[in-house]
Amino acid sequence: MTEPLHLHSPLLRAAPGLFSHPEVWLKMDALQPSGSFKLRGVGLLVQRAADDGATAIVCASGGNAGFAAAWAAQALGLQATIVLPLSSSAAVAEKIAARGAEVLRHGAVWDEAHAYAVGLAQQRGAAYVHPFDHPLLWQGHASLIDEVVAEGLDFDAVITAVGGGGLLCGIVQGLHRNGLGHVPVIAVETLGADSLSQSIKAGVAVTLPAIRSIATSLGARRVADEALRLAQTHPTLSLTVSDDQAMAACIRFADGMRVLVEPACGAALAAVDAYPEILSRFKRPLVEVCGGMAVSLATLGAWSAQS
Ligand SMILES: *Cc1c(COP(=O)(O)O)cnc(C)c1O
């Protein structure tokens, strides 16, 4: 087994006063070299593709998965093509291109970019890197729980943001493989990107007609089937917060911990104070600080001015 591409990220106790809950722990995946947890699973997928003889990869992503794929491909000497939907910002496209990847733009939304990218990968004989729906990806994401367990923290809940549900699948897998199948997961989405929450209520996978949230990294119109299955079988609490709550949490986090994160990550942070009666059931909740590269002092300042 070759060395993983991601780092063993710091596990920090939240600064006093950052949350109303007295003992919140933070798994700082915002500090991964790709700026988000995505390098865990995507790194493993790209590594495996290289081991299997691939020389090129294709990934459709609005941001963090694409950046992680470009990062991993560059580290391993593979050619990367990242397909961004037209909705992605120029700044994100530039950061991905700076990692040596070919950046293509296709489709108004991620689903269209994805369909195009799958065809392109087939045509070129390249490996397709799915941003959230692949067993190897989940296996890679699960490493974050292994690390926390190895450090000996006795946490009793995991709070995570949910987009397409790859991170959720990884966390649940990580809990089970460490004998922690009883530890609940608090799955948080922003309103407008709440595909898991709506699917749990409906009892079947729901496809949202559109994404209406600033947390674009949570913008999967439909979650992976496995994410819904796990949410229905593993102890899971599905919660939603508003965009304003997520943005306010990013600003509080920047001030309190001196680290910038996207609203996607702010959603998980916001849930701690938005649902005090739920959080008070737990002594030592762990927040997966998933991070995100599409944030800057400028964007954070603009939100701060709005709120
Ligand atoms: C991808 C991503 C998510 C959501 O992960 P899923 O596996 O799609 O559920 C949350 N936050 C950030 C910063 C992300 O990049």
PDB file of C-alpha atoms and ligand atoms in Angstrom:
ATOM      1  CA  MET A   1       0.000   0.000   0.000  1.00  0.00           C
ATOM      2  CA  THR A   2       1.460   3.347  -1.042  1.00  0.00           C
ATOM      3  CA  GLU A   3       1.336   6.399   1.228  1.00  0.00           C
ATOM      4  CA  PRO A   4      -2.003   8.230   1.113  1.00  0.00           C
ATOM      5  CA  LEU A   5      -2.048  11.672  -0.515  1.00  0.00           C
ATOM      6  CA  HIS A   6      -4.035  13.327   2.284  1.00  0.00           C
ATOM      7  CA  LEU A   7      -2.651  14.450   5.635  1.00  0.00           C
ATOM      8  CA  HIS A   8      -3.565  13.186   9.085  1.00  0.00           C
ATOM      9  CA  SER A   9      -5.454  16.398   9.902  1.00  0.00           C
ATOM     10  CA  PRO A  10      -5.372  18.068  13.328  1.00  0.00           C
ATOM     11  CA  LEU A  11      -8.024  17.247  15.906  1.00  0.00           C
ATOM     12  CA  LEU A  12      -8.713  20.370  17.953  1.00  0.00           C
ATOM     13  CA  ARG A  13     -11.014  21.250  20.794  1.00  0.00           C
ATOM     14  CA  ALA A  14     -13.147  24.280  19.828  1.00  0.00           C
ATOM     15  CA  ALA A  15     -12.007  27.551  21.370  1.00  0.00           C
ATOM     16  CA  PRO A  16     -13.992  28.470  24.508  1.00  0.00           C
ATOM     17  CA  GLY A  17     -17.138  30.397  23.603  1.00  0.00           C
ATOM     18  CA  LEU A  18     -17.086  29.424  19.913  1.00  0.00           C
ATOM     19  CA  PHE A  19     -20.173  27.277  20.514  1.00  0.00           C
ATOM     20  CA  SER A  20     -22.727  27.259  23.308  1.00  0.00           C
ATOM     21  CA  HIS A  21     -21.956  23.563  23.816  1.00  0.00           C
ATOM     22  CA  PRO A  22     -19.031  23.231  26.263  1.00  0.00           C
ATOM     23  CA  GLU A  23     -16.984  20.506  24.536  1.00  0.00           C
ATOM     24  CA  VAL A  24     -17.027  20.421  20.750  1.00  0.00           C
ATOM     25  CA  TRP A  25     -14.191  18.719  18.867  1.00  0.00           C
ATOM     26  CA  LEU A  26     -13.097  19.706  15.377  1.00  0.00           C
ATOM     27  CA  LYS A  27     -11.571  17.417  12.751  1.00  0.00           C
ATOM     28  CA  MET A  28      -9.712  20.035  10.738  1.00  0.00           C
ATOM     29  CA  ASP A  29      -9.939  18.739   7.172  1.00  0.00           C
ATOM     30  CA  ALA A  30     -10.026  22.351   5.973  1.00  0.00           C
ATOM     31  CA  LEU A  31      -6.240  22.074   6.356  1.00  0.00           C
ATOM     32  CA  GLN A  32      -5.839  19.295   3.773  1.00  0.00           C
ATOM     33  CA  PRO A  33      -3.556  20.403   0.911  1.00  0.00           C
ATOM     34  CA  SER A  34      -6.586  20.484  -1.402  1.00  0.00           C
ATOM     35  CA  GLY A  35      -8.487  22.665   1.091  1.00  0.00           C
ATOM     36  CA  SER A  36     -11.126  20.033   1.835  1.00  0.00           C
ATOM     37  CA  PHE A  37     -11.615  16.442   3.004  1.00  0.00           C
ATOM     38  CA  LYS A  38     -12.148  15.409  -0.640  1.00  0.00           C
ATOM     39  CA  LEU A  39      -8.487  14.457  -1.041  1.00  0.00           C
ATOM     40  CA  ARG A  40      -9.099  11.471   1.267  1.00  0.00           C
ATOM     41  CA  GLY A  41     -11.432   9.611  -1.077  1.00  0.00           C
ATOM     42  CA  VAL A  42     -10.482  11.195  -4.362  1.00  0.00           C
ATOM     43  CA  GLY A  43      -6.796  10.594  -3.589  1.00  0.00           C
ATOM     44  CA  LEU A  44      -7.481   6.897  -3.019  1.00  0.00           C
ATOM     45  CA  LEU A  45      -9.552   6.658  -6.223  1.00  0.00           C
ATOM     46  CA  VAL A  46      -6.886   8.341  -8.331  1.00  0.00           C
ATOM     47  CA  GLN A  47      -4.130   6.252  -6.733  1.00  0.00           C
ATOM     48  CA  ARG A  48      -6.057   3.064  -7.524  1.00  0.00           C
ATOM     49  CA  ALA A  49      -6.672   4.225 -11.103  1.00  0.00           C
ATOM     50  CA  ALA A  50      -2.916   4.793 -11.512  1.00  0.00           C
ATOM     51  CA  ASP A  51      -2.178   1.333 -10.042  1.00  0.00           C
ATOM     52  CA  ASP A  52      -4.610  -0.126 -12.576  1.00  0.00           C
ATOM     53  CA  GLY A  53      -2.670   1.484 -15.411  1.00  0.00           C
ATOM     54  CA  ALA A  54      -4.675   4.660 -16.083  1.00  0.00           C
ATOM     55  CA  THR A  55      -2.661   7.607 -17.395  1.00  0.00           C
ATOM     56  CA  ALA A  56      -5.538  10.083 -17.406  1.00  0.00           C
ATOM     57  CA  ILE A  57      -8.555  10.879 -15.243  1.00  0.00           C
ATOM     58  CA  VAL A  58     -11.740  12.863 -15.795  1.00  0.00           C
ATOM     59  CA  CYS A  59     -13.837  14.358 -12.997  1.00  0.00           C
ATOM     60  CA  ALA A  60     -17.008  16.464 -13.121  1.00  0.00           C
ATOM     61  CA  SER A  61     -17.144  18.814 -10.191  1.00  0.00           C
ATOM     62  CA  GLY A  62     -18.264  22.255  -9.164  1.00  0.00           C
ATOM     63  CA  GLY A  63     -15.126  22.712  -7.105  1.00  0.00           C
ATOM     64  CA  ASN A  64     -13.568  20.711  -4.317  1.00  0.00           C
ATOM     65  CA  ALA A  65     -13.681  17.232  -5.848  1.00  0.00           C
ATOM     66  CA  GLY A  66     -12.233  18.598  -9.076  1.00  0.00           C
ATOM     67  CA  PHE A  67      -9.498  20.440  -7.225  1.00  0.00           C
ATOM     68  CA  ALA A  68      -8.632  17.338  -5.212  1.00  0.00           C
ATOM     69  CA  ALA A  69      -8.622  15.232  -8.400  1.00  0.00           C
ATOM     70  CA  ALA A  70      -6.314  17.720 -10.122  1.00  0.00           C
ATOM     71  CA  TRP A  71      -4.089  17.773  -7.034  1.00  0.00           C
ATOM     72  CA  ALA A  72      -3.916  13.960  -6.855  1.00  0.00           C
ATOM     73  CA  ALA A  73      -3.319  13.574 -10.590  1.00  0.00           C
ATOM     74  CA  GLN A  74      -0.488  16.100 -10.508  1.00  0.00           C
ATOM     75  CA  ALA A  75       1.089  14.352  -7.516  1.00  0.00           C
ATOM     76  CA  LEU A  76       0.970  11.003  -9.349  1.00  0.00           C
ATOM     77  CA  GLY A  77       1.891  12.272 -12.823  1.00  0.00           C
ATOM     78  CA  LEU A  78      -1.503  11.594 -14.436  1.00  0.00           C
ATOM     79  CA  GLN A  79      -3.248  13.874 -16.886  1.00  0.00           C
ATOM     80  CA  ALA A  80      -6.424  15.401 -15.399  1.00  0.00           C
ATOM     81  CA  THR A  81      -9.463  16.853 -17.120  1.00  0.00           C
ATOM     82  CA  ILE A  82     -11.947  18.576 -14.849  1.00  0.00           C
ATOM     83  CA  VAL A  83     -15.402  19.395 -16.211  1.00  0.00           C
ATOM     84  CA  LEU A  84     -17.023  22.320 -14.435  1.00  0.00           C
ATOM     85  CA  PRO A  85     -20.630  23.370 -14.833  1.00  0.00           C
ATOM     86  CA  LEU A  86     -21.042  26.905 -16.180  1.00  0.00           C
ATOM     87  CA  SER A  87     -22.183  27.983 -12.715  1.00  0.00           C
ATOM     88  CA  SER A  88     -18.672  27.543 -11.237  1.00  0.00           C
ATOM     89  CA  SER A  89     -16.681  30.718 -10.681  1.00  0.00           C
ATOM     90  CA  ALA A  90     -13.678  31.803 -12.719  1.00  0.00           C
ATOM     91  CA  ALA A  91     -11.582  31.784  -9.533  1.00  0.00           C
ATOM     92  CA  VAL A  92     -12.308  28.066  -8.994  1.00  0.00           C
ATOM     93  CA  ALA A  93     -11.483  27.271 -12.649  1.00  0.00           C
ATOM     94  CA  GLU A  94      -8.191  29.154 -12.324  1.00  0.00           C
ATOM     95  CA  LYS A  95      -7.155  27.349  -9.146  1.00  0.00           C
ATOM     96  CA  ILE A  96      -7.847  23.976 -10.788  1.00  0.00           C
ATOM     97  CA  ALA A  97      -5.964  24.925 -13.971  1.00  0.00           C
ATOM     98  CA  ALA A  98      -3.011  26.032 -11.825  1.00  0.00           C
ATOM     99  CA  ARG A  99      -2.727  22.372 -10.727  1.00  0.00           C
ATOM    100  CA  GLY A 100      -1.937  21.420 -14.324  1.00  0.00           C
ATOM    101  CA  ALA A 101      -5.429  20.167 -15.176  1.00  0.00           C
ATOM    102  CA  GLU A 102      -7.318  20.758 -18.384  1.00  0.00           C
ATOM    103  CA  VAL A 103     -10.491  22.646 -17.406  1.00  0.00           C
ATOM    104  CA  LEU A 104     -13.600  22.269 -19.555  1.00  0.00           C
ATOM    105  CA  ARG A 105     -16.945  23.917 -18.969  1.00  0.00           C
ATOM    106  CA  HIS A 106     -20.101  22.058 -19.846  1.00  0.00           C
ATOM    107  CA  GLY A 107     -23.734  22.205 -18.750  1.00  0.00           C
ATOM    108  CA  ALA A 108     -25.695  24.595 -16.599  1.00  0.00           C
ATOM    109  CA  VAL A 109     -25.601  22.332 -13.546  1.00  0.00           C
ATOM    110  CA  TRP A 110     -23.453  19.501 -12.192  1.00  0.00           C
ATOM    111  CA  ASP A 111     -25.690  16.685 -13.556  1.00  0.00           C
ATOM    112  CA  GLU A 112     -25.054  17.893 -17.104  1.00  0.00           C
ATOM    113  CA  ALA A 113     -21.306  18.293 -16.521  1.00  0.00           C
ATOM    114  CA  HIS A 114     -21.274  14.763 -15.060  1.00  0.00           C
ATOM    115  CA  ALA A 115     -23.082  13.144 -18.000  1.00  0.00           C
ATOM    116  CA  TYR A 116     -20.700  14.842 -20.421  1.00  0.00           C
ATOM    117  CA  ALA A 117     -17.616  13.906 -18.369  1.00  0.00           C
ATOM    118  CA  VAL A 118     -18.588  10.216 -18.144  1.00  0.00           C
ATOM    119  CA  GLY A 119     -18.852  10.098 -21.952  1.00  0.00           C
ATOM    120  CA  LEU A 120     -15.543  11.921 -22.350  1.00  0.00           C
ATOM    121  CA  ALA A 121     -13.754   9.496 -20.002  1.00  0.00           C
ATOM    122  CA  GLN A 122     -15.100   6.539 -21.992  1.00  0.00           C
ATOM    123  CA  GLN A 123     -14.084   8.066 -25.286  1.00  0.00           C
ATOM    124  CA  ARG A 124     -10.543   8.770 -24.058  1.00  0.00           C
ATOM    125  CA  GLY A 125     -10.049   5.575 -22.059  1.00  0.00           C
ATOM    126  CA  ALA A 126      -9.542   7.690 -18.933  1.00  0.00           C
ATOM    127  CA  ALA A 127     -10.668   6.774 -15.402  1.00  0.00           C
ATOM    128  CA  TYR A 128     -13.767   8.646 -14.233  1.00  0.00           C
ATOM    129  CA  VAL A 129     -13.575  10.075 -10.715  1.00  0.00           C
ATOM    130  CA  HIS A 130     -17.058  10.419  -9.248  1.00  0.00           C
ATOM    131  CA  PRO A 131     -17.238  13.221  -6.666  1.00  0.00           C
ATOM    132  CA  PHE A 132     -19.492  11.376  -4.201  1.00  0.00           C
ATOM    133  CA  ASP A 133     -20.821   8.017  -5.397  1.00  0.00           C
ATOM    134  CA  HIS A 134     -18.103   5.352  -5.395  1.00  0.00           C
ATOM    135  CA  PRO A 135     -17.194   2.702  -2.758  1.00  0.00           C
ATOM    136  CA  LEU A 136     -13.451   3.471  -2.929  1.00  0.00           C
ATOM    137  CA  LEU A 137     -14.169   7.133  -2.330  1.00  0.00           C
ATOM    138  CA  TRP A 138     -16.115   6.243   0.838  1.00  0.00           C
ATOM    139  CA  GLN A 139     -13.309   3.956   1.946  1.00  0.00           C
ATOM    140  CA  GLY A 140     -10.896   6.884   1.601  1.00  0.00           C
ATOM    141  CA  HIS A 141     -13.165   9.330   3.452  1.00  0.00           C
ATOM    142  CA  ALA A 142     -13.522   6.795   6.299  1.00  0.00           C
ATOM    143  CA  SER A 143      -9.846   7.428   7.183  1.00  0.00           C
ATOM    144  CA  LEU A 144     -10.905  10.577   9.037  1.00  0.00           C
ATOM    145  CA  ILE A 145     -12.665   8.460  11.648  1.00  0.00           C
ATOM    146  CA  ASP A 146      -9.678   6.071  11.884  1.00  0.00           C
ATOM    147  CA  GLU A 147      -7.486   9.065  12.740  1.00  0.00           C
ATOM    148  CA  VAL A 148      -9.782  10.366  15.470  1.00  0.00           C
ATOM    149  CA  VAL A 149     -10.094   6.883  16.987  1.00  0.00           C
ATOM    150  CA  ALA A 150      -6.291   6.454  16.852  1.00  0.00           C
ATOM    151  CA  GLU A 151      -5.954   9.663  18.873  1.00  0.00           C
ATOM    152  CA  GLY A 152      -8.185   8.173  21.542  1.00  0.00           C
ATOM    153  CA  LEU A 153     -10.982  10.770  21.557  1.00  0.00           C
ATOM    154  CA  ASP A 154     -14.139   9.359  23.113  1.00  0.00           C
ATOM    155  CA  PHE A 155     -16.630  11.240  20.878  1.00  0.00           C
ATOM    156  CA  ASP A 156     -20.330  10.418  21.021  1.00  0.00           C
ATOM    157  CA  ALA A 157     -21.736  11.984  17.821  1.00  0.00           C
ATOM    158  CA  VAL A 158     -20.375  13.108  14.454  1.00  0.00           C
ATOM    159  CA  ILE A 159     -21.722  16.253  12.802  1.00  0.00           C
ATOM    160  CA  THR A 160     -21.185  16.480   9.066  1.00  0.00           C
ATOM    161  CA  ALA A 161     -22.382  18.435   6.062  1.00  0.00           C
ATOM    162  CA  VAL A 162     -24.104  16.436   3.325  1.00  0.00           C
ATOM    163  CA  GLY A 163     -24.004  17.152  -0.401  1.00  0.00           C
ATOM    164  CA  GLY A 164     -24.166  14.014  -2.528  1.00  0.00           C
ATOM    165  CA  GLY A 165     -23.568  11.975   0.609  1.00  0.00           C
ATOM    166  CA  GLY A 166     -20.092  10.590  -0.084  1.00  0.00           C
ATOM    167  CA  LEU A 167     -18.726  12.073   3.116  1.00  0.00           C
ATOM    168  CA  LEU A 168     -21.655  10.661   5.088  1.00  0.00           C
ATOM    169  CA  CYS A 169     -21.025   7.187   3.623  1.00  0.00           C
ATOM    170  CA  GLY A 170     -17.331   7.463   4.530  1.00  0.00           C
ATOM    171  CA  ILE A 171     -18.053   8.554   8.097  1.00  0.00           C
ATOM    172  CA  VAL A 172     -20.553   5.746   8.681  1.00  0.00           C
ATOM    173  CA  GLN A 173     -18.113   3.245   7.190  1.00  0.00           C
ATOM    174  CA  GLY A 174     -15.356   4.619   9.430  1.00  0.00           C
ATOM    175  CA  LEU A 175     -17.551   4.298  12.520  1.00  0.00           C
ATOM    176  CA  HIS A 176     -18.501   0.704  11.705  1.00  0.00           C
ATOM    177  CA  ARG A 177     -14.959  -0.410  10.937  1.00  0.00           C
ATOM    178  CA  ASN A 178     -13.873   0.946  14.328  1.00  0.00           C
ATOM    179  CA  GLY A 179     -16.628  -0.781  16.287  1.00  0.00           C
ATOM    180  CA  LEU A 180     -18.594   2.465  16.691  1.00  0.00           C
ATOM    181  CA  GLY A 181     -21.743   1.511  14.808  1.00  0.00           C
ATOM    182  CA  HIS A 182     -23.829   2.903  17.688  1.00  0.00           C
ATOM    183  CA  VAL A 183     -22.440   6.471  17.414  1.00  0.00           C
ATOM    184  CA  PRO A 184     -25.032   8.705  15.749  1.00  0.00           C
ATOM    185  CA  VAL A 185     -24.324  10.938  12.765  1.00  0.00           C
ATOM    186  CA  ILE A 186     -25.905  14.378  12.545  1.00  0.00           C
ATOM    187  CA  ALA A 187     -26.279  15.075   8.822  1.00  0.00           C
ATOM    188  CA  VAL A 188     -26.656  18.767   7.986  1.00  0.00           C
ATOM    189  CA  GLU A 189     -27.787  20.451   4.781  1.00  0.00           C
ATOM    190  CA  THR A 190     -28.707  23.992   3.867  1.00  0.00           C
ATOM    191  CA  LEU A 191     -32.304  24.659   2.891  1.00  0.00           C
ATOM    192  CA  GLY A 192     -32.376  24.660  -0.903  1.00  0.00           C
ATOM    193  CA  ALA A 193     -29.772  21.865  -1.061  1.00  0.00           C
ATOM    194  CA  ASP A 194     -31.632  19.493   1.281  1.00  0.00           C
ATOM    195  CA  SER A 195     -31.836  16.417  -0.939  1.00  0.00           C
ATOM    196  CA  LEU A 196     -31.078  13.964   1.896  1.00  0.00           C
ATOM    197  CA  SER A 197     -33.534  15.528   4.327  1.00  0.00           C
ATOM    198  CA  GLN A 198     -36.324  15.431   1.740  1.00  0.00           C
ATOM    199  CA  SER A 199     -35.467  11.860   0.751  1.00  0.00           C
ATOM    200  CA  ILE A 200     -35.600  10.680   4.382  1.00  0.00           C
ATOM    201  CA  LYS A 201     -39.014  12.310   4.809  1.00  0.00           C
ATOM    202  CA  ALA A 202     -40.298  10.778   1.562  1.00  0.00           C
ATOM    203  CA  GLY A 203     -38.744   7.358   2.257  1.00  0.00           C
ATOM    204  CA  VAL A 204     -37.337   7.270  -1.278  1.00  0.00           C
ATOM    205  CA  ALA A 205     -34.593   9.198  -3.094  1.00  0.00           C
ATOM    206  CA  VAL A 206     -35.914  12.614  -4.066  1.00  0.00           C
ATOM    207  CA  THR A 207     -34.426  14.629  -6.933  1.00  0.00           C
ATOM    208  CA  LEU A 208     -34.597  18.345  -6.214  1.00  0.00           C
ATOM    209  CA  PRO A 209     -35.814  20.427  -9.178  1.00  0.00           C
ATOM    210  CA  ALA A 210     -32.992  22.924  -8.588  1.00  0.00           C
ATOM    211  CA  ILE A 211     -30.355  23.931  -6.060  1.00  0.00           C
ATOM    212  CA  ARG A 212     -31.176  27.143  -4.222  1.00  0.00           C
ATOM    213  CA  SER A 213     -28.403  27.643  -1.702  1.00  0.00           C
ATOM    214  CA  ILE A 214     -25.160  29.569  -1.441  1.00  0.00           C
ATOM    215  CA  ALA A 215     -23.548  26.312  -0.248  1.00  0.00           C
ATOM    216  CA  THR A 216     -22.766  25.154  -3.785  1.00  0.00           C
ATOM    217  CA  SER A 217     -20.549  22.314  -2.532  1.00  0.00           C
ATOM    218  CA  LEU A 218     -23.723  20.749  -1.091  1.00  0.00           C
ATOM    219  CA  GLY A 219     -25.512  21.147  -4.420  1.00  0.00           C
ATOM    220  CA  ALA A 220     -26.310  17.574  -5.430  1.00  0.00           C
ATOM    221  CA  ARG A 221     -29.906  17.392  -6.650  1.00  0.00           C
ATOM    222  CA  ARG A 222     -30.032  13.745  -5.580  1.00  0.00           C
ATOM    223  CA  VAL A 223     -27.927  11.916  -3.004  1.00  0.00           C
ATOM    224  CA  ALA A 224     -26.152   8.619  -3.629  1.00  0.00           C
ATOM    225  CA  ASP A 225     -28.508   5.664  -2.986  1.00  0.00           C
ATOM    226  CA  GLU A 226     -26.030   4.339  -0.418  1.00  0.00           C
ATOM    227  CA  ALA A 227     -26.207   7.607   1.552  1.00  0.00           C
ATOM    228  CA  LEU A 228     -29.983   7.308   1.869  1.00  0.00           C
ATOM    229  CA  ARG A 229     -29.715   3.620   2.749  1.00  0.00           C
ATOM    230  CA  LEU A 230     -27.187   4.349   5.508  1.00  0.00           C
ATOM    231  CA  ALA A 231     -29.236   7.281   6.819  1.00  0.00           C
ATOM    232  CA  GLN A 232     -32.163   4.857   7.143  1.00  0.00           C
ATOM    233  CA  THR A 233     -30.167   2.115   8.878  1.00  0.00           C
ATOM    234  CA  HIS A 234     -27.408   3.841  10.890  1.00  0.00           C
ATOM    235  CA  PRO A 235     -28.579   6.148  13.737  1.00  0.00           C
ATOM    236  CA  THR A 236     -28.826   9.426  11.817  1.00  0.00           C
ATOM    237  CA  LEU A 237     -30.366  12.801  12.574  1.00  0.00           C
ATOM    238  CA  SER A 238     -31.007  14.894   9.485  1.00  0.00           C
ATOM    239  CA  LEU A 239     -31.047  18.666  10.112  1.00  0.00           C
ATOM    240  CA  THR A 240     -31.233  21.778   7.958  1.00  0.00           C
ATOM    241  CA  VAL A 241     -29.934  25.316   8.460  1.00  0.00           C
ATOM    242  CA  SER A 242     -30.452  28.478   6.410  1.00  0.00           C
ATOM    243  CA  ASP A 243     -27.805  30.005   4.149  1.00  0.00           C
ATOM    244  CA  ASP A 244     -27.589  32.926   6.594  1.00  0.00           C
ATOM    245  CA  GLN A 245     -26.889  30.583   9.495  1.00  0.00           C
ATOM    246  CA  ALA A 246     -24.192  28.778   7.471  1.00  0.00           C
ATOM    247  CA  MET A 247     -22.495  32.034   6.453  1.00  0.00           C
ATOM    248  CA  ALA A 248     -22.632  33.448   9.980  1.00  0.00           C
ATOM    249  CA  ALA A 249     -21.008  30.229  11.229  1.00  0.00           C
ATOM    250  CA  CYS A 250     -18.158  30.629   8.676  1.00  0.00           C
ATOM    251  CA  ILE A 251     -17.480  34.128   9.983  1.00  0.00           C
ATOM    252  CA  ARG A 252     -17.588  33.056  13.631  1.00  0.00           C
ATOM    253  CA  PHE A 253     -15.284  30.163  12.823  1.00  0.00           C
ATOM    254  CA  ALA A 254     -12.808  32.421  11.000  1.00  0.00           C
ATOM    255  CA  ASP A 255     -12.715  34.746  14.004  1.00  0.00           C
ATOM    256  CA  GLY A 256     -12.611  31.975  16.603  1.00  0.00           C
ATOM    257  CA  MET A 257     -10.282  29.443  14.931  1.00  0.00           C
ATOM    258  CA  ARG A 258      -8.494  31.649  12.328  1.00  0.00           C
ATOM    259  CA  VAL A 259      -9.422  29.305   9.459  1.00  0.00           C
ATOM    260  CA  LEU A 260     -11.608  30.047   6.396  1.00  0.00           C
ATOM    261  CA  VAL A 261     -14.263  27.522   5.334  1.00  0.00           C
ATOM    262  CA  GLU A 262     -17.031  27.461   2.723  1.00  0.00           C
ATOM    263  CA  PRO A 263     -20.733  27.793   3.630  1.00  0.00           C
ATOM    264  CA  ALA A 264     -21.000  24.047   2.923  1.00  0.00           C
ATOM    265  CA  CYS A 265     -18.816  23.542   5.991  1.00  0.00           C
ATOM    266  CA  GLY A 266     -20.500  26.424   7.806  1.00  0.00           C
ATOM    267  CA  ALA A 267     -23.711  24.375   7.632  1.00  0.00           C
ATOM    268  CA  ALA A 268     -22.250  21.682   9.896  1.00  0.00           C
ATOM    269  CA  LEU A 269     -20.794  24.307  12.248  1.00  0.00           C
ATOM    270  CA  ALA A 270     -24.083  26.223  12.359  1.00  0.00           C
ATOM    271  CA  ALA A 271     -26.058  23.155  13.418  1.00  0.00           C
ATOM    272  CA  VAL A 272     -24.224  23.026  16.762  1.00  0.00           C
ATOM    273  CA  ASP A 273     -25.838  26.266  17.930  1.00  0.00           C
ATOM    274  CA  ALA A 274     -29.012  26.048  15.821  1.00  0.00           C
ATOM    275  CA  TYR A 275     -30.126  22.841  17.590  1.00  0.00           C
ATOM    276  CA  PRO A 276     -28.985  23.190  21.224  1.00  0.00           C
ATOM    277  CA  GLU A 277     -31.605  20.738  22.538  1.00  0.00           C
ATOM    278  CA  ILE A 278     -30.271  18.023  20.214  1.00  0.00           C
ATOM    279  CA  LEU A 279     -26.600  18.801  20.852  1.00  0.00           C
ATOM    280  CA  SER A 280     -27.120  18.800  24.628  1.00  0.00           C
ATOM    281  CA  ARG A 281     -27.771  15.038  24.392  1.00  0.00           C
ATOM    282  CA  PHE A 282     -24.091  14.571  23.573  1.00  0.00           C
ATOM    283  CA  LYS A 283     -21.080  15.074  25.788  1.00  0.00           C
ATOM    284  CA  ARG A 284     -18.340  15.231  23.176  1.00  0.00           C
ATOM    285  CA  PRO A 285     -19.657  15.904  19.645  1.00  0.00           C
ATOM    286  CA  LEU A 286     -17.153  15.816  16.792  1.00  0.00           C
ATOM    287  CA  VAL A 287     -17.597  18.187  13.854  1.00  0.00           C
ATOM    288  CA  GLU A 288     -16.064  17.202  10.531  1.00  0.00           C
ATOM    289  CA  VAL A 289     -14.650  20.573   9.406  1.00  0.00           C
ATOM    290  CA  CYS A 290     -14.853  19.647   5.733  1.00  0.00           C
ATOM    291  CA  GLY A 291     -13.359  22.968   4.564  1.00  0.00           C
ATOM    292  CA  GLY A 292     -13.617  24.056   0.927  1.00  0.00           C
ATOM    293  CA  MET A 293     -11.293  25.876  -1.479  1.00  0.00           C
ATOM    294  CA  ALA A 294     -13.907  28.266  -2.913  1.00  0.00           C
ATOM    295  CA  VAL A 295     -13.659  30.744  -0.057  1.00  0.00           C
ATOM    296  CA  SER A 296     -11.462  33.805   0.349  1.00  0.00           C
ATOM    297  CA  LEU A 297     -11.184  36.841   2.587  1.00  0.00           C
ATOM    298  CA  ALA A 298     -13.058  38.746  -0.135  1.00  0.00           C
ATOM    299  CA  THR A 299     -16.041  36.356  -0.290  1.00  0.00           C
ATOM    300  CA  LEU A 300     -16.187  36.095   3.478  1.00  0.00           C
ATOM    301  CA  GLY A 301     -16.089  39.878   3.770  1.00  0.00           C
ATOM    302  CA  ALA A 302     -18.898  40.245   1.244  1.00  0.00           C
ATOM    303  CA  TRP A 303     -21.139  37.870   3.245  1.00  0.00           C
ATOM    304  CA  SER A 304     -20.216  39.631   6.449  1.00  0.00           C
ATOM    305  CA  ALA A 305     -21.300  42.957   4.936  1.00  0.00           C
ATOM    306  CA  GLN A 306     -24.636  41.401   3.845  1.00  0.00           C
ATOM    307  CA  SER A 307     -25.505  39.985   7.239  1.00  0.00           C
TER     308      SER A 307
HETATM  309  C1  LIG B   1     -18.008  17.843  -1.264  1.00  0.00           C
HETATM  310  C2  LIG B   1     -18.173  18.693  -0.092  1.00  0.00           C
HETATM  311  C3  LIG B   1     -19.205  18.479   0.830  1.00  0.00           C
HETATM  312  C4  LIG B   1     -20.238  17.412   0.663  1.00  0.00           C
HETATM  313  O1  LIG B   1     -19.695  16.147   0.492  1.00  0.00           O
HETATM  314  P1  LIG B   1     -20.578  14.995  -0.158  1.00  0.00           P
HETATM  315  O2  LIG B   1     -19.698  13.818  -0.191  1.00  0.00           O
HETATM  316  O3  LIG B   1     -20.934  15.465  -1.543  1.00  0.00           O
HETATM  317  O4  LIG B   1     -21.772  14.836   0.675  1.00  0.00           O
HETATM  318  C5  LIG B   1     -19.257  19.294   1.938  1.00  0.00           C
HETATM  319  N1  LIG B   1     -18.367  20.280   2.127  1.00  0.00           N
HETATM  320  C6  LIG B   1     -17.364  20.526   1.271  1.00  0.00           C
HETATM  321  C7  LIG B   1     -16.428  21.631   1.547  1.00  0.00           C
HETATM  322  C8  LIG B   1     -17.234  19.735   0.129  1.00  0.00           C
HETATM  323  O5  LIG B   1     -16.237  19.960  -0.720  1.00  0.00           O
END
